[in-house]
Short mmCIF file of C-alpha atoms and ligand atoms in Angstrom, two decimals:
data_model
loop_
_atom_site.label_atom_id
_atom_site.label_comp_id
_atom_site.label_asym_id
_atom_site.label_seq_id
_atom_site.Cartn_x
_atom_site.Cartn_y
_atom_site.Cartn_z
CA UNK Q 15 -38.26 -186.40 -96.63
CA UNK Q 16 -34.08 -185.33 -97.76
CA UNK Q 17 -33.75 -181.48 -97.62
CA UNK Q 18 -33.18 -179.96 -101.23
CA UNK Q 19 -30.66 -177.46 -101.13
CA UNK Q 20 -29.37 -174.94 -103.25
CA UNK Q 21 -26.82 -175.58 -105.88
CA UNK Q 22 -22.95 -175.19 -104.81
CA UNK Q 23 -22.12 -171.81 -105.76
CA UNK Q 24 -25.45 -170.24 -105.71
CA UNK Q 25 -26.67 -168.60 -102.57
CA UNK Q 26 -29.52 -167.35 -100.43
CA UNK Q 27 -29.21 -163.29 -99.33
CA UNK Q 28 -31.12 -163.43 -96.76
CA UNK Q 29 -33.78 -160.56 -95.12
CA UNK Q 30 -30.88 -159.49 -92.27
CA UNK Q 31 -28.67 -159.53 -95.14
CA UNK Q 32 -30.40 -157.37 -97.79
CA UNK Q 33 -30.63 -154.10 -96.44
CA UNK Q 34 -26.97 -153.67 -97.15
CA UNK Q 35 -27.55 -154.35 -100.43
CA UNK Q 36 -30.73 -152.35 -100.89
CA UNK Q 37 -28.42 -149.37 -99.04
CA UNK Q 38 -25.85 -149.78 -101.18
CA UNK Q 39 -28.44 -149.55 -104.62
CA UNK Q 40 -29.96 -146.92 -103.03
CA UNK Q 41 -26.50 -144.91 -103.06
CA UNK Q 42 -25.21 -145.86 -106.52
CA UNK Q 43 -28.54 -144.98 -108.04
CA UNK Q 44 -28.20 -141.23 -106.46
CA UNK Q 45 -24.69 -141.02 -107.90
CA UNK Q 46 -25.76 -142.05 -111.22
CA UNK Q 47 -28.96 -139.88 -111.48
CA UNK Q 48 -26.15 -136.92 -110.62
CA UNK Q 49 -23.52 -138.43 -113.61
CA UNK Q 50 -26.87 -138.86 -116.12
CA UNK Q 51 -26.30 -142.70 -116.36
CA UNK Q 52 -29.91 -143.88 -117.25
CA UNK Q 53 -30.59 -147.74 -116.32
CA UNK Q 54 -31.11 -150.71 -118.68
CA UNK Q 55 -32.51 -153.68 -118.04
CA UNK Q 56 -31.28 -156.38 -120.00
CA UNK Q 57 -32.16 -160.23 -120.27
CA UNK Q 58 -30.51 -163.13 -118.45
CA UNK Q 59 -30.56 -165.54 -121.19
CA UNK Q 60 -28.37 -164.62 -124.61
CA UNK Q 61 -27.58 -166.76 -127.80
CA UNK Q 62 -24.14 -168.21 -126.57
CA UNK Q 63 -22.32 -166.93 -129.88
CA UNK Q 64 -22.94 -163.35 -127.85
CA UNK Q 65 -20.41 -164.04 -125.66
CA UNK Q 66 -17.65 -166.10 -127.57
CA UNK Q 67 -17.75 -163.14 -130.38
CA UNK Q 68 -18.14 -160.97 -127.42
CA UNK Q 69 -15.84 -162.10 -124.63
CA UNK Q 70 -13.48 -164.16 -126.85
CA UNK Q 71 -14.06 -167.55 -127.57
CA UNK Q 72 -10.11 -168.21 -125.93
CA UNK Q 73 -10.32 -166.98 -122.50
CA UNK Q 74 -11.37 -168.63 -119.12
CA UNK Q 75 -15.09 -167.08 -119.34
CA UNK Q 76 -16.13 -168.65 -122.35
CA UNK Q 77 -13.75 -171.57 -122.46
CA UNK Q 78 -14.96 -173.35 -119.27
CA UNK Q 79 -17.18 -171.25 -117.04
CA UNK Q 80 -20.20 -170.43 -118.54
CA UNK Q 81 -23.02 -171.87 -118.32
CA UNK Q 82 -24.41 -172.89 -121.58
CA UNK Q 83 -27.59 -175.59 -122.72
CA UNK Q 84 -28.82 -176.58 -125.72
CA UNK Q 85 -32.79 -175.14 -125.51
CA UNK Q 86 -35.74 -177.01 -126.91
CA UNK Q 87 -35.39 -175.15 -129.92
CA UNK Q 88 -32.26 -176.53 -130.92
CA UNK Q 89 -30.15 -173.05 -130.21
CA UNK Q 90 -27.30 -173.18 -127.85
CA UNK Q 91 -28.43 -170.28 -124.83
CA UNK Q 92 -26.15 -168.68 -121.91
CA UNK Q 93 -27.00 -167.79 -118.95
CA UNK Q 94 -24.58 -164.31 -118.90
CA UNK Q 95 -21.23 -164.64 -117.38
CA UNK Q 96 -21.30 -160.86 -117.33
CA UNK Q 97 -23.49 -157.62 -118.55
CA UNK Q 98 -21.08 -155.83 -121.27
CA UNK Q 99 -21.89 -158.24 -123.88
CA UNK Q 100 -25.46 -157.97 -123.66
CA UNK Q 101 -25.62 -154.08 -123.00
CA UNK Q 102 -23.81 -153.59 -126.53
CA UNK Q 103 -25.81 -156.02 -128.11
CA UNK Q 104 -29.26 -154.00 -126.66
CA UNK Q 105 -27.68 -150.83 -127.44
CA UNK Q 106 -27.01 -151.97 -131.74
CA UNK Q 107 -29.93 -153.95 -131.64
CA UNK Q 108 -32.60 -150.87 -130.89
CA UNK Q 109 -30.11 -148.66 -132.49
CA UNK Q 110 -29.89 -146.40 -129.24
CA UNK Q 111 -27.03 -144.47 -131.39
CA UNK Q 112 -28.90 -143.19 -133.90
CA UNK Q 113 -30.68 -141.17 -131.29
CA UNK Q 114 -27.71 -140.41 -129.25
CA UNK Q 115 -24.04 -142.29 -130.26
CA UNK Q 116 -23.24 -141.10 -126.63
CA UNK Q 117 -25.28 -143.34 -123.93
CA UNK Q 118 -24.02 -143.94 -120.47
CA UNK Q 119 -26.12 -146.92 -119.10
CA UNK Q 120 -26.02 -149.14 -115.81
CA UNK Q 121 -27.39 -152.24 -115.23
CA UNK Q 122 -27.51 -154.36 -111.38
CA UNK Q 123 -27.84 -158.41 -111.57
CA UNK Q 124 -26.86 -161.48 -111.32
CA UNK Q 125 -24.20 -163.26 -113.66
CA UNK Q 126 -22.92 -166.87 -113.75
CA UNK Q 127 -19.24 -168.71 -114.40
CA UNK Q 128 -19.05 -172.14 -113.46
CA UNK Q 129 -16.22 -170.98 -111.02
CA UNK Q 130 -14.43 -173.54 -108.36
CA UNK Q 131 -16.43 -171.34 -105.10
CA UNK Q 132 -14.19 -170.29 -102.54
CA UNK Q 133 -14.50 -166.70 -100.33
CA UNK Q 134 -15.65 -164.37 -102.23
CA UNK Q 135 -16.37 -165.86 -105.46
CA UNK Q 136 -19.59 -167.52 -106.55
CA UNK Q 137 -21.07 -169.13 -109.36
CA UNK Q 138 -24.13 -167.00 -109.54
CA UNK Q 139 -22.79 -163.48 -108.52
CA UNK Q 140 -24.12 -159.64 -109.00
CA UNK Q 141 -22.64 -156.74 -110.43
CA UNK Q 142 -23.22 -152.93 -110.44
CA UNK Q 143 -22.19 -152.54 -114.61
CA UNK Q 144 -21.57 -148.71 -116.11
CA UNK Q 145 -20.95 -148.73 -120.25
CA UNK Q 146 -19.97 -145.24 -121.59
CA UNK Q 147 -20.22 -145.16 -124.68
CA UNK Q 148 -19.80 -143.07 -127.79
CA UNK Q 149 -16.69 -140.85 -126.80
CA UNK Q 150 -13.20 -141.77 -126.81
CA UNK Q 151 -12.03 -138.69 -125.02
CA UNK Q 152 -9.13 -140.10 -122.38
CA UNK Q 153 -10.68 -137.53 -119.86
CA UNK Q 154 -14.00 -139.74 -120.24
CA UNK Q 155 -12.03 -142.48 -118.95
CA UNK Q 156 -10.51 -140.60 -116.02
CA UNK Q 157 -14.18 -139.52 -115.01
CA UNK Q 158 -15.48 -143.24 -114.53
CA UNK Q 159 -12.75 -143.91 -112.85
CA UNK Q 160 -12.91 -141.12 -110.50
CA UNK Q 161 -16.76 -141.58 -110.20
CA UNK Q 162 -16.02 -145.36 -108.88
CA UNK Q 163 -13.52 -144.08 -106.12
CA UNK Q 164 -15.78 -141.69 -105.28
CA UNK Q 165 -18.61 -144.40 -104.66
CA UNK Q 166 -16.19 -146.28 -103.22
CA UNK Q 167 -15.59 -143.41 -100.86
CA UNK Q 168 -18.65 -142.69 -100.21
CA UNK Q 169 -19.42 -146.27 -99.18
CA UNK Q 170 -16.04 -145.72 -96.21
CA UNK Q 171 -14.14 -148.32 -97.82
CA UNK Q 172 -10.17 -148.10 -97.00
CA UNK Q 173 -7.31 -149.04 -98.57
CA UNK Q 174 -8.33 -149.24 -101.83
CA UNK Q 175 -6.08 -149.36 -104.67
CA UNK Q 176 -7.02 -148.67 -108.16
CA UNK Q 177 -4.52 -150.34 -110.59
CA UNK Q 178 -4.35 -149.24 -114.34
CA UNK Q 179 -2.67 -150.41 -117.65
CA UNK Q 180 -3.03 -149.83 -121.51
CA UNK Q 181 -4.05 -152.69 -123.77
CA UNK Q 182 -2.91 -150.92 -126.80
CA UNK Q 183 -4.94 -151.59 -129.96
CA UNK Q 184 -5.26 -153.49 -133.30
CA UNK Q 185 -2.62 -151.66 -134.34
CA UNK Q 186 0.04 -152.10 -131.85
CA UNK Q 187 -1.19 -155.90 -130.12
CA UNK Q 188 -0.02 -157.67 -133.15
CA UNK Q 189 3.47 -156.79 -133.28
CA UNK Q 190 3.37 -157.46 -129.29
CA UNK Q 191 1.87 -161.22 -129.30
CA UNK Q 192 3.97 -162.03 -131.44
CA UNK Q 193 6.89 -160.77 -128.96
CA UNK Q 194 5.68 -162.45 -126.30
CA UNK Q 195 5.34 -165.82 -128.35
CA UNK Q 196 8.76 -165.23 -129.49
CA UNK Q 197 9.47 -165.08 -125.28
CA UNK Q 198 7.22 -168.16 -125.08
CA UNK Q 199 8.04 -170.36 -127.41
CA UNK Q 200 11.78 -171.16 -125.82
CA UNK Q 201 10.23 -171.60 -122.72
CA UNK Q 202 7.24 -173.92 -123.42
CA UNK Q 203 8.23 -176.83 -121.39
CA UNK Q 204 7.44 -174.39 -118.18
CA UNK Q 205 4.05 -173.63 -119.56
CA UNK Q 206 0.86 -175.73 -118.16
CA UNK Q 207 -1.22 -177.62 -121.38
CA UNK Q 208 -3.75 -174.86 -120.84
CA UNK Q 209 -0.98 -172.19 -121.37
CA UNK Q 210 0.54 -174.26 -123.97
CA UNK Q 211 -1.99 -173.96 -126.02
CA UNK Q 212 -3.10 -170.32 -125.40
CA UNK Q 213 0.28 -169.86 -126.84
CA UNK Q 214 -1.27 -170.83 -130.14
CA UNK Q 215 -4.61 -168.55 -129.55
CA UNK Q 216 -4.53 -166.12 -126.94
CA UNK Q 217 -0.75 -165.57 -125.81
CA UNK Q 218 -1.79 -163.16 -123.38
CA UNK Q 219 -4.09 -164.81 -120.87
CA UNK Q 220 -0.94 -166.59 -119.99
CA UNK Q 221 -0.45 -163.43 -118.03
CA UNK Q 222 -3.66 -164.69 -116.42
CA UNK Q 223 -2.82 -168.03 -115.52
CA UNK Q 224 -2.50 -168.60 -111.78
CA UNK Q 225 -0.23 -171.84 -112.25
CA UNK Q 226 2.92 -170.98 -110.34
CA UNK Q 227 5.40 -172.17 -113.35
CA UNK Q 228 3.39 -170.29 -115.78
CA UNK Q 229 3.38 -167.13 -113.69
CA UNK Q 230 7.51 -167.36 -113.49
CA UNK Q 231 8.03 -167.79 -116.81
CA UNK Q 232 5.59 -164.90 -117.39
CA UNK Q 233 7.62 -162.56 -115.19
CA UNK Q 234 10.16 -161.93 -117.56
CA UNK Q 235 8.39 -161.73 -120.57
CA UNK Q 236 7.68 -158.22 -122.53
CA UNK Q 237 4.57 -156.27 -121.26
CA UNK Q 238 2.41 -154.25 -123.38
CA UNK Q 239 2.78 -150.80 -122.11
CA UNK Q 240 5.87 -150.74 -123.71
CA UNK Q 241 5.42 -151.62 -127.07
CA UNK Q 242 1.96 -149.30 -127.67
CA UNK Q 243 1.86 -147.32 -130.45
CA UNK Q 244 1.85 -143.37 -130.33
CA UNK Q 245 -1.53 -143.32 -130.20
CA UNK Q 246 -2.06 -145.15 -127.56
CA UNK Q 247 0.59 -143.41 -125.72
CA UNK Q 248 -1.12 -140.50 -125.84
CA UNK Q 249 -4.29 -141.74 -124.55
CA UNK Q 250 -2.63 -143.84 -121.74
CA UNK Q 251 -0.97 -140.00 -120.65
CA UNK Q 252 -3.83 -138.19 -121.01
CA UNK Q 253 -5.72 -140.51 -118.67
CA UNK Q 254 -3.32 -140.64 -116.13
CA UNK Q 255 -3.29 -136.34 -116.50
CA UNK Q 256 -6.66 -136.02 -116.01
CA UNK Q 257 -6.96 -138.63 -113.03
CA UNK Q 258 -4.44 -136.28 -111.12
CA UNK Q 259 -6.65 -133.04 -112.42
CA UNK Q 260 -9.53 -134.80 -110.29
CA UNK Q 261 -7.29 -135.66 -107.41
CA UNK Q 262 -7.49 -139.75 -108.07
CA UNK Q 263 -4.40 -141.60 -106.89
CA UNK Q 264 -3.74 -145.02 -109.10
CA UNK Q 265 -0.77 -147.17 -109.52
CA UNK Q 266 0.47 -148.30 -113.09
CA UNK Q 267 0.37 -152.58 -112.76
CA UNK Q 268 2.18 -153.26 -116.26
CA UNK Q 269 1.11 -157.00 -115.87
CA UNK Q 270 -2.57 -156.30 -115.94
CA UNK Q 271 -4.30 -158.28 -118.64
CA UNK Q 272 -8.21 -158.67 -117.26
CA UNK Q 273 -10.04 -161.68 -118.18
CA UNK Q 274 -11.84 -160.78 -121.18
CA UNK Q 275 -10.86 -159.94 -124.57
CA UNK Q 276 -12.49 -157.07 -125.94
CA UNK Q 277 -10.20 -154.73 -123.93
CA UNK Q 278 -8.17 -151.93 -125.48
CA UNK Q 279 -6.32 -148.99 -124.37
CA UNK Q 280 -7.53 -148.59 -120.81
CA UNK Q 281 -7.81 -151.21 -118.33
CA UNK Q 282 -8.16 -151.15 -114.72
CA UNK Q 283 -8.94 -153.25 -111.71
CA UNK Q 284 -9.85 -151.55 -108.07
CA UNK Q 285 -8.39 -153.82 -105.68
CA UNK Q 286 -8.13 -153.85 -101.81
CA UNK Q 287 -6.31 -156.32 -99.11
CA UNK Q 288 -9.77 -156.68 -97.17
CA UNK Q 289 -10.72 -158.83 -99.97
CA UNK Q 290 -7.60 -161.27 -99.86
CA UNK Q 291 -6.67 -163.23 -102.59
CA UNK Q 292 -10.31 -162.61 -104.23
CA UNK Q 293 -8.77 -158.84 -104.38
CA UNK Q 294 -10.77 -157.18 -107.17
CA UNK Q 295 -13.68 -155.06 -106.45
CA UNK Q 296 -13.92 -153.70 -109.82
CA UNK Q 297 -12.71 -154.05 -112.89
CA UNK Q 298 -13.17 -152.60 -116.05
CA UNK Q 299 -11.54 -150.77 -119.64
CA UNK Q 300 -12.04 -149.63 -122.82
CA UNK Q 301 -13.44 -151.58 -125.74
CA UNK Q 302 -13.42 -149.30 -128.59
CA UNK Q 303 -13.73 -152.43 -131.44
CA UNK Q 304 -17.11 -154.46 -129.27
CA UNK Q 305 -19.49 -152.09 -130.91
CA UNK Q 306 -18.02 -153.34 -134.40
CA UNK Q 307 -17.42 -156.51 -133.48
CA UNK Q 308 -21.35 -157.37 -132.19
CA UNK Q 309 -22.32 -155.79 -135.59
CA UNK Q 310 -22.68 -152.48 -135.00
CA UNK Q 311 -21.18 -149.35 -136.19
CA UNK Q 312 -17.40 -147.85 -134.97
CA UNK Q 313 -18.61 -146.25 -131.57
CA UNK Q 314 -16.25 -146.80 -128.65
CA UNK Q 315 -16.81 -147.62 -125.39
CA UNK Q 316 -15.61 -147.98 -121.53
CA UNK Q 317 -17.01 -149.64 -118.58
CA UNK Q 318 -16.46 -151.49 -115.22
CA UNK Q 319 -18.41 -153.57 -113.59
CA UNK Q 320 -18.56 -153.74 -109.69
CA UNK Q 321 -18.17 -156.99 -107.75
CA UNK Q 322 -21.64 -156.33 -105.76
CA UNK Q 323 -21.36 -159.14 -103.21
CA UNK Q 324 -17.42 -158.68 -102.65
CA UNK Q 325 -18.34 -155.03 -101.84
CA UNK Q 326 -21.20 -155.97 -99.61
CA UNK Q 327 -18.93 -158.40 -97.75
CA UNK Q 328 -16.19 -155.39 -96.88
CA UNK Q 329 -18.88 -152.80 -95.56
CA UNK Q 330 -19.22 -152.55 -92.05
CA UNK Q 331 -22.41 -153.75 -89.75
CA UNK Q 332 -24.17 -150.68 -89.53
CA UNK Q 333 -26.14 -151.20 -85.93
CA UNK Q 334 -29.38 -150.30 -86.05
CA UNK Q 335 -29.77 -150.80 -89.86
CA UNK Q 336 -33.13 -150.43 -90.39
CA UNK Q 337 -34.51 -154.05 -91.68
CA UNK Q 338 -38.44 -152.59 -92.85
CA UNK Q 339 -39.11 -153.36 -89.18
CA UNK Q 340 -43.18 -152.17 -88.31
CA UNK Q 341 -43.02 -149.49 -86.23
CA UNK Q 342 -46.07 -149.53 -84.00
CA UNK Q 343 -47.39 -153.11 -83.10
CA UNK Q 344 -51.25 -153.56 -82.57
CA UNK Q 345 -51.71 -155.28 -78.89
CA UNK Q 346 -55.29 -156.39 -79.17
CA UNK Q 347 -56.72 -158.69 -76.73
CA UNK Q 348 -59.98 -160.47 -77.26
CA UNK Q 349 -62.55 -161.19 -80.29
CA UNK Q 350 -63.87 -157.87 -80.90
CA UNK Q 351 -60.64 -155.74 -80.05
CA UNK Q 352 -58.41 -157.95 -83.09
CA UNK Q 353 -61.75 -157.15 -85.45
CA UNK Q 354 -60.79 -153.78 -84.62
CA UNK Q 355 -56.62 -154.00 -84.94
CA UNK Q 356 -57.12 -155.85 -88.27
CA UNK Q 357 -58.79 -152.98 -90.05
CA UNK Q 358 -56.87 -150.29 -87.80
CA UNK Q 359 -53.38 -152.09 -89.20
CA UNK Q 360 -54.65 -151.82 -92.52
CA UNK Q 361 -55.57 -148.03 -92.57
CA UNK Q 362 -51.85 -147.26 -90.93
CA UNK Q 363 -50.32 -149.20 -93.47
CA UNK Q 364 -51.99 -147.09 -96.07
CA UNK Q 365 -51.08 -144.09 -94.04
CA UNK Q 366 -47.24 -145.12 -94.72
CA UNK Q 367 -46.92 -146.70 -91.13
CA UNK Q 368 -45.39 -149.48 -90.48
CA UNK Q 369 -47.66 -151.48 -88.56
CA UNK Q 370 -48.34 -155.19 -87.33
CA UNK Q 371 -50.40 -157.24 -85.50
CA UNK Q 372 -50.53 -161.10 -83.73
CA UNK Q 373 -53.47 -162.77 -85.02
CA UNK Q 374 -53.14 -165.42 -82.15
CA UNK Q 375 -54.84 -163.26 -79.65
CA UNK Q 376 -52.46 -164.67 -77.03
CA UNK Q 377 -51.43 -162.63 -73.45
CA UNK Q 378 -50.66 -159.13 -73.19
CA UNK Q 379 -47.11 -160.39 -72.00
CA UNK Q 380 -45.98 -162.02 -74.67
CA UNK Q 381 -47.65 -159.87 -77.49
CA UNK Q 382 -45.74 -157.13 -75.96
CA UNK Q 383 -42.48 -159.28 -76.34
CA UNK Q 384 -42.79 -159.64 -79.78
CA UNK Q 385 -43.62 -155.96 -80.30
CA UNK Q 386 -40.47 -155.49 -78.67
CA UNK Q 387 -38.53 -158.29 -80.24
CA UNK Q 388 -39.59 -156.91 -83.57
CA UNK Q 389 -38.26 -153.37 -82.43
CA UNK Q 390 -41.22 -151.50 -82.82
CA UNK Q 391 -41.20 -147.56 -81.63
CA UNK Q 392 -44.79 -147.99 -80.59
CA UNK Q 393 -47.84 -150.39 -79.27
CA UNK Q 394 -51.04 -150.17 -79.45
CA UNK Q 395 -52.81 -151.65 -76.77
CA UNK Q 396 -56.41 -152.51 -77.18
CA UNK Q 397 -58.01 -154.71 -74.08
CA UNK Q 398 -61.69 -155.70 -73.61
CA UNK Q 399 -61.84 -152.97 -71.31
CA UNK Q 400 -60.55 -150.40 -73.61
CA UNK Q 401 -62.50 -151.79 -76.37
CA UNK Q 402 -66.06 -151.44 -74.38
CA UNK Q 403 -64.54 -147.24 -73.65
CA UNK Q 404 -63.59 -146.58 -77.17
CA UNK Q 405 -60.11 -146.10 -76.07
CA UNK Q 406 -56.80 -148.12 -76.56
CA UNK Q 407 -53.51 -147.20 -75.34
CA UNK Q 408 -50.86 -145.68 -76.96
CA UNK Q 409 -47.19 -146.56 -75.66
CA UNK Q 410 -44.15 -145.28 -76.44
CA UNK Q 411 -41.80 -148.06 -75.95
CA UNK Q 412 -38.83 -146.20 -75.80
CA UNK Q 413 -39.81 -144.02 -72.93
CA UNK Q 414 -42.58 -146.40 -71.82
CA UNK Q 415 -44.73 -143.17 -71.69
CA UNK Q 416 -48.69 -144.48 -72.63
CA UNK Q 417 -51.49 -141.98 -73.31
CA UNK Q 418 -55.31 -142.75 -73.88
CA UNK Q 419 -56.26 -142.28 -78.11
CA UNK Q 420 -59.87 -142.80 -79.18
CA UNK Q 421 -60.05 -145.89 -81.23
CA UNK Q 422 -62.02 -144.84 -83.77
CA UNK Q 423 -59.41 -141.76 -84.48
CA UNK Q 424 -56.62 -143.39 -86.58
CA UNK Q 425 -55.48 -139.80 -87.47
CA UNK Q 426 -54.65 -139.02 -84.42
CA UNK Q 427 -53.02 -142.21 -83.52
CA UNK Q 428 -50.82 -141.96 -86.65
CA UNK Q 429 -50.02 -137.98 -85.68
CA UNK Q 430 -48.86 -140.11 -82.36
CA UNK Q 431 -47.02 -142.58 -84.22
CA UNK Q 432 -45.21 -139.80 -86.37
CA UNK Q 433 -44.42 -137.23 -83.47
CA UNK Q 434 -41.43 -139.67 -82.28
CA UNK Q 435 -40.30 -140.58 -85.78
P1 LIG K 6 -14.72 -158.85 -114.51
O1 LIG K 6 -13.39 -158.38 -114.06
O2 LIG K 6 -14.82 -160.20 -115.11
O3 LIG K 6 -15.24 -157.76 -115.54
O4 LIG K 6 -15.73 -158.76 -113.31
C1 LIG K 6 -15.90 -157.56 -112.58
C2 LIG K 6 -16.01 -157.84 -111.09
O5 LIG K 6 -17.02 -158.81 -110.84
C3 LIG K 6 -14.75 -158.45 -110.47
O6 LIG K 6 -13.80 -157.47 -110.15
C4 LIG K 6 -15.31 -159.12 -109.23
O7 LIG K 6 -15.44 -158.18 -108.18
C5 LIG K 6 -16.69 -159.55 -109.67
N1 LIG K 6 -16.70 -161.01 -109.96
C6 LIG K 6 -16.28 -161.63 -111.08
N2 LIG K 6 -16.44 -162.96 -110.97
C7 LIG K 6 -16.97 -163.19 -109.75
C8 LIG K 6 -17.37 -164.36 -109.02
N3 LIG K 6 -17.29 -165.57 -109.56
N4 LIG K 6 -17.87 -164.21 -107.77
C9 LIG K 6 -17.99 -162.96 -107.22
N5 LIG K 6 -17.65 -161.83 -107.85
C10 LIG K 6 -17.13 -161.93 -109.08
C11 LIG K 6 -16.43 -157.83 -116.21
O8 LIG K 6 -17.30 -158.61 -115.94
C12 LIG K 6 -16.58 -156.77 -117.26
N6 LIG K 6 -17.87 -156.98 -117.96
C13 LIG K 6 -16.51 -155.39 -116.68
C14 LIG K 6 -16.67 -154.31 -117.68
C15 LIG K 6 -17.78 -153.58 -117.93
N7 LIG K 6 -15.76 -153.93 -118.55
C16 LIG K 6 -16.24 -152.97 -119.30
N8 LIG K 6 -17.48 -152.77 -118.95
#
């Protein structure tokens, strides 16, 4: 019968694969724990009007890449092209600020955009998501910044470069828009359709657009960080201040839009030439109108998400990685010496040892190949012989050093098994 595959986009991590990963999770949760970001857990599946009130119903995202079905029940679903959306909508709907207005809350999953897949960019992807929220502070934003380089760090990544702009806000955007469709308008005929009509309802994901014409004509047109208001002014300086106060390095990239609209003030994108042309590992701002805008009170907000399988893809090999390999493999050789390695495998395993066993009871030879292909520090070998003596040998396959254990004494084969770990 015809293989069924997966579906373009969507890929298998597979076991040698996911110790990275579960490395990687391990670290990021330790670094949290120390910053007091708790974890949320959040669904998959959202109403579809989450995300075009959320995202903007005018950018790429929600436009074309997500991926959306009418369900049985007659209401249109979404399988989430990201996590900020559905973090603020969990955080009004249980009214988490009325607790606490300030949370700080991570989630790790998979998200979906019907992206064209190329390196480093899938349709079904993960990302390690942070949401401050509740203080507007600009030093707030500085300390998620320099909490992601110092992940980053952590992780020995190199040459990383984390890029920064202001959005400004409702009350400076307007006046700039309407600059840059000013800039626009004589200059239409360079424009792509898409672009053309943007100019009518989003004038600044033209910034965006990756057509070449469209990214010429962009070059010369007014950016933002020169029209904010006071205000915003402040903030932007602030931020940069207190970066420098914690010893972050950033460049200002004036042409910085990011991809979704509920950005203002602060936005950033951590980029690095390992990645090539898929460049971001992070990106991320300030959103201090989402709250308001899902229905909830004025509380700001500022978050990133992490690209987790772009950062996977630039750590090293580690050799030796441990992949949950057993540790001591049960060699048992006849009937009544695998009765015994069955229940022995199960008591280690309950001690916390690794252990496993071949249930084929074939040679001594090649069930010590496999204890050695599956890179186990010890064996346990248990012949007829040994079996009829009470004994079974216990080698150290390092050193190839054996010494006689009494079968019946699994505590001191497991003090055995420890002593070398
Ligand atoms: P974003 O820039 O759309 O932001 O995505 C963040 C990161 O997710 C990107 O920098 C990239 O590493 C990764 N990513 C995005 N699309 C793909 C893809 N198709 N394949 C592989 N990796 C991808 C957000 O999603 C915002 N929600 C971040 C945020 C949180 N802003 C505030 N809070």
């Amino acid at each position: 019968m015809a293989k069924i595959t997966s579906v373009r986009g969507f890929r298998d991590i597979l076991p040698d694969e996911t110790p990275k990963w579960q490395r990687v999770e391990e670290k990021i949760r330790e670094i949290f724990f120390n910053f007091g970001i708790q974890e949320i857990r959040i669904p998959i599946l959202e109403k579809t009007e989450l995300f075009k009130r959320g995202i903007g119903e005018a950018t790429d995202i929600v436009e074309k890449e997500m991926y959306t079905f009418l369900d049985r029940g007659n209401e249109y679903l979404t399988m989430r092209p990201e996590a900020t959306a559905s973090v603020i909508r969990a955080y009004i709907e249980h009214h988490l600020y009325e607790k606490d207005p300030v949370a700080k809350l991570f989630t790790i999953g998979p998200m979906f955009r019907r992206e064209r897949p190329q390196k480093g960019r899938f349709r079904q992807f993960h990302q390690i998501n942070v949401e401050f929220l509740g203080q507007e502070d600009p030093r707030i934003d500085a300390e998620l910044m320099s909490m992601l380089m110092y992940f980053l760090d952590e992780l020995g990544l190199e040459e990383l470069k984390l890029e920064i702009n202001s959005l400004g806000c409702d009350t400076c955007r307007p006046a700039f828009r309407e600059k840059v469709i000013g800039f626009l308008k004589d200059r239409e005929d360079k424009l792509c359709e898409d672009c053309r009509r943007r100019l009518g309802t989003n004038p600044l994901r033209i910034f965006d657009c990756k057509n070449e014409s469209c990214q010429e004509t962009i070059a010369g047109a007014p950016v933002i960080l020169d029209f904010i208001c006071g205000e915003c002014r402040e903030h932007f300086e602030k931020v940069m201040e207190s970066l420098e106060i914690l010893g972050v390095s950033s460049v200002i990239n004036k042409r910085m839009v990011r991809g979704l609209d509920y950005y203002t003030r602060t936005a950033f994108e951590i980029t690095t030439q390992a990645l090539g042309a898929q460049n971001a590992v992070t990106g991320g701002g300030r959103y201090d109108g989402l709250v308001q805008m899902l229905g909830g009170p004025a509380i700001s907000g500022i978050g990133f998400a992490i690209g987790f399988d772009r950062l996977i893809s630039m750590l090293p090999d580690t050799e030796g990685e441990d992949t949950g390999r057993p540790n001591i493999f049960i060699a048992a050789l006849g009937d009544e010496a695998q009765g015994r390695a069955f229940s022995l495998c199960n008591t280690l395993r309950h001690a916390g040892i690794r252990a496993e066993m071949d249930f084929s009871d074939r040679s001594l030879k090649s069930q010590m190949k496999r204890a050695n292909k599956l890179g186990c520090s010890h064996t346990l070998i248990i012949g007829e012989k040994e079996m009829e003596e009470g004994t079974a040998q216990l080698r150290d396959m390092k050193d190839g050093v054996q010494e006689s254990v009494d079968i019946q004494d699994a505590d001191n084969i497991i003090k055995g098994v420890r002593s070398k770990e």
